[in-house]
Short mmCIF file of C-alpha atoms in Angstrom, two decimals:
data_model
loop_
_atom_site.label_atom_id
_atom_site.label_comp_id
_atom_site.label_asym_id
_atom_site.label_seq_id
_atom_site.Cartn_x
_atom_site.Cartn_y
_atom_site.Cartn_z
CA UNK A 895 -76.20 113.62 6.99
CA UNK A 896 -79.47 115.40 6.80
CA UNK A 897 -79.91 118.07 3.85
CA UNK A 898 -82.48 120.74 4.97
CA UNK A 899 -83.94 123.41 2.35
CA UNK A 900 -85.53 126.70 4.04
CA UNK A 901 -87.86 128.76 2.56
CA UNK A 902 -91.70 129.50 1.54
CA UNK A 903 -93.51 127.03 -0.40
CA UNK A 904 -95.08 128.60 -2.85
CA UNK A 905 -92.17 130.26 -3.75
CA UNK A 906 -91.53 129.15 -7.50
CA UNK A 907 -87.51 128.72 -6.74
CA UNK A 908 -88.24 126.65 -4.21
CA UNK A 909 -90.78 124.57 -5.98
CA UNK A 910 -87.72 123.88 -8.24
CA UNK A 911 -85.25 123.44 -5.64
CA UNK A 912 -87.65 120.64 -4.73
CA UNK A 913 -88.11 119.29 -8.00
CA UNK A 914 -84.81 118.94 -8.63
CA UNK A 915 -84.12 117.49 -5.27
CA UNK A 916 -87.06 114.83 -5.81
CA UNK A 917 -86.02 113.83 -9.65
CA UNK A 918 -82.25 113.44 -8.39
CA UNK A 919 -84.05 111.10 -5.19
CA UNK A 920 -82.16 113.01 -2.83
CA UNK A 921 -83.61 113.21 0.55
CA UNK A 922 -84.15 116.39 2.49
CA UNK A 923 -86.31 118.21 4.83
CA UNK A 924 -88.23 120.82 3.95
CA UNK A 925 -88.52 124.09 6.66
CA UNK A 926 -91.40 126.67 5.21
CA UNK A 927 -90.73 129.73 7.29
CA UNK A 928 -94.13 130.83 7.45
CA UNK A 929 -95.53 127.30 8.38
CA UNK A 930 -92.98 125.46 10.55
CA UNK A 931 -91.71 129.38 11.86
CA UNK A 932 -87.91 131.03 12.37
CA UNK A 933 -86.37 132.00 15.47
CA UNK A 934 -83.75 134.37 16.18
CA UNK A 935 -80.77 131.99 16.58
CA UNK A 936 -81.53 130.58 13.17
CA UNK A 937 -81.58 133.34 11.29
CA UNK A 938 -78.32 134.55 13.06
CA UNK A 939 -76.70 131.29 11.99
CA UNK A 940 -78.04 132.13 8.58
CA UNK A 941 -76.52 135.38 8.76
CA UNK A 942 -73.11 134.13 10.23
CA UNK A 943 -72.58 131.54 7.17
CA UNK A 944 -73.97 133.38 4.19
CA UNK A 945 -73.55 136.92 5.33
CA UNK A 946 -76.47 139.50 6.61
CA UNK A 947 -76.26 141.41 2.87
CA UNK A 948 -76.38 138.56 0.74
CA UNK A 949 -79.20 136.99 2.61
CA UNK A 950 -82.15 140.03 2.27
CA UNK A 951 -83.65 139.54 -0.75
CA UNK A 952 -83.39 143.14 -1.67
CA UNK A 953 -85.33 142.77 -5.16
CA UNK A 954 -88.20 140.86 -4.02
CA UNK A 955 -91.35 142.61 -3.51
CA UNK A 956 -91.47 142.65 -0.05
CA UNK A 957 -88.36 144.18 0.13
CA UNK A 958 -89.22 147.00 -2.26
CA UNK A 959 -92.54 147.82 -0.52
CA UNK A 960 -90.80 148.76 3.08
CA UNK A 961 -90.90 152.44 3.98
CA UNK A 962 -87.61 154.47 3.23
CA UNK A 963 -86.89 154.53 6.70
CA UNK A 964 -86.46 151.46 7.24
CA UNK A 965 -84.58 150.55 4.29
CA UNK A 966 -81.92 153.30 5.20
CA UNK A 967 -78.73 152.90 7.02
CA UNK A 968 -79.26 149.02 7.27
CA UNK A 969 -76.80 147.28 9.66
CA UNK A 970 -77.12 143.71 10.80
CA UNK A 971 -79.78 143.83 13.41
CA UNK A 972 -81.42 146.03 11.84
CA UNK A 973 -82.11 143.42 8.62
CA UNK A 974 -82.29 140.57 10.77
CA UNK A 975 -85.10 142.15 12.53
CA UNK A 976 -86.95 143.05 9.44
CA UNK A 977 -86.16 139.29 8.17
CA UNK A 978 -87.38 137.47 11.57
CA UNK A 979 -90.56 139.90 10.66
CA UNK A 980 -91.04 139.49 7.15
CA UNK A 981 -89.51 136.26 6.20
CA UNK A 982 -90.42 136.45 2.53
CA UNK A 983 -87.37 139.22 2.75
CA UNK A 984 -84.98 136.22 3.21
CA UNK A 985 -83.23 134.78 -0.25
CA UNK A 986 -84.39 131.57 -1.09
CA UNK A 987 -83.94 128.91 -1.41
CA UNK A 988 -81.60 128.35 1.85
CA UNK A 989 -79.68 124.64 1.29
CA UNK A 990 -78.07 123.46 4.30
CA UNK A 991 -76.15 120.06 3.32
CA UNK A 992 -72.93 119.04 4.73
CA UNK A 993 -72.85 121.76 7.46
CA UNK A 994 -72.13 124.10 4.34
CA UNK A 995 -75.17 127.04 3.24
CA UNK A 996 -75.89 127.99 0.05
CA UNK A 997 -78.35 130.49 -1.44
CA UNK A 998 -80.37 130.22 -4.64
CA UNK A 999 -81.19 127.60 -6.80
CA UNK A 1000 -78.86 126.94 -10.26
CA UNK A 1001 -79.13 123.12 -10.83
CA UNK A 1002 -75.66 123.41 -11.83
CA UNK A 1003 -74.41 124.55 -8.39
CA UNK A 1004 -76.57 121.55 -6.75
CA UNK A 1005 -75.27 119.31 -9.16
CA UNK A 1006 -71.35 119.97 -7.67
CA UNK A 1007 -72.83 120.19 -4.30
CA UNK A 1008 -74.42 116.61 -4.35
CA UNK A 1009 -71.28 115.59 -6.29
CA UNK A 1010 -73.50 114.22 -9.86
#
């Protein structure tokens, strides 16, 4: 079973995602979405298991800095488009373990994930 975190590395969430991850010696692969890249049918996966709204980071900075327009009257392509373009818009950290996604970081939540 291969664990796989998505997101941007110098993200601070994701540097303790990875942390936590390394002290608990669980293996994973890390995908940085600026280095390694996201296509289309990813992100629409993404989207299909976590849900289009919960994964734009709407209080990031990125986010926040988009003109009105494009902000207003989001539907799902319209998000995914701006997240395939701006992946820093995404909510990270992205787990994938088990064939089941999960957002964020709480070392609680990976605790019960990874069953410690």
């Amino acid at each position: 079973m291969i664990t796989t975190l998505y997101g941007i590395k110098n993200c601070d969430t994701i540097k303790k995602a990875r942390s936590w991850l390394e002290q608990h010696q669980i293996a994973y692969q890390f995908v940085d979405y600026r280095t390694d890249g996201l296509t289309q049918d990813q992100l629409t996966n993404f989207s299909a298991h976590c849900g289009w709204q919960n994964l734009l980071n709407t209080r990031g900075t990125t986010y926040r800095q988009l003109d009105e327009a494009d902000k207003t009257d989001l539907t799902e392509d319209k998000a995914l488009n701006l997240m395939l373009a701006q992946p820093a818009m995404i909510k990270r950290p992205l787990l994938v373990h088990d064939n089941q996604y999960f957002l964020g970081f709480k070392p609680e939540q990976y605790q019960q994930i990874f069953g410690l």
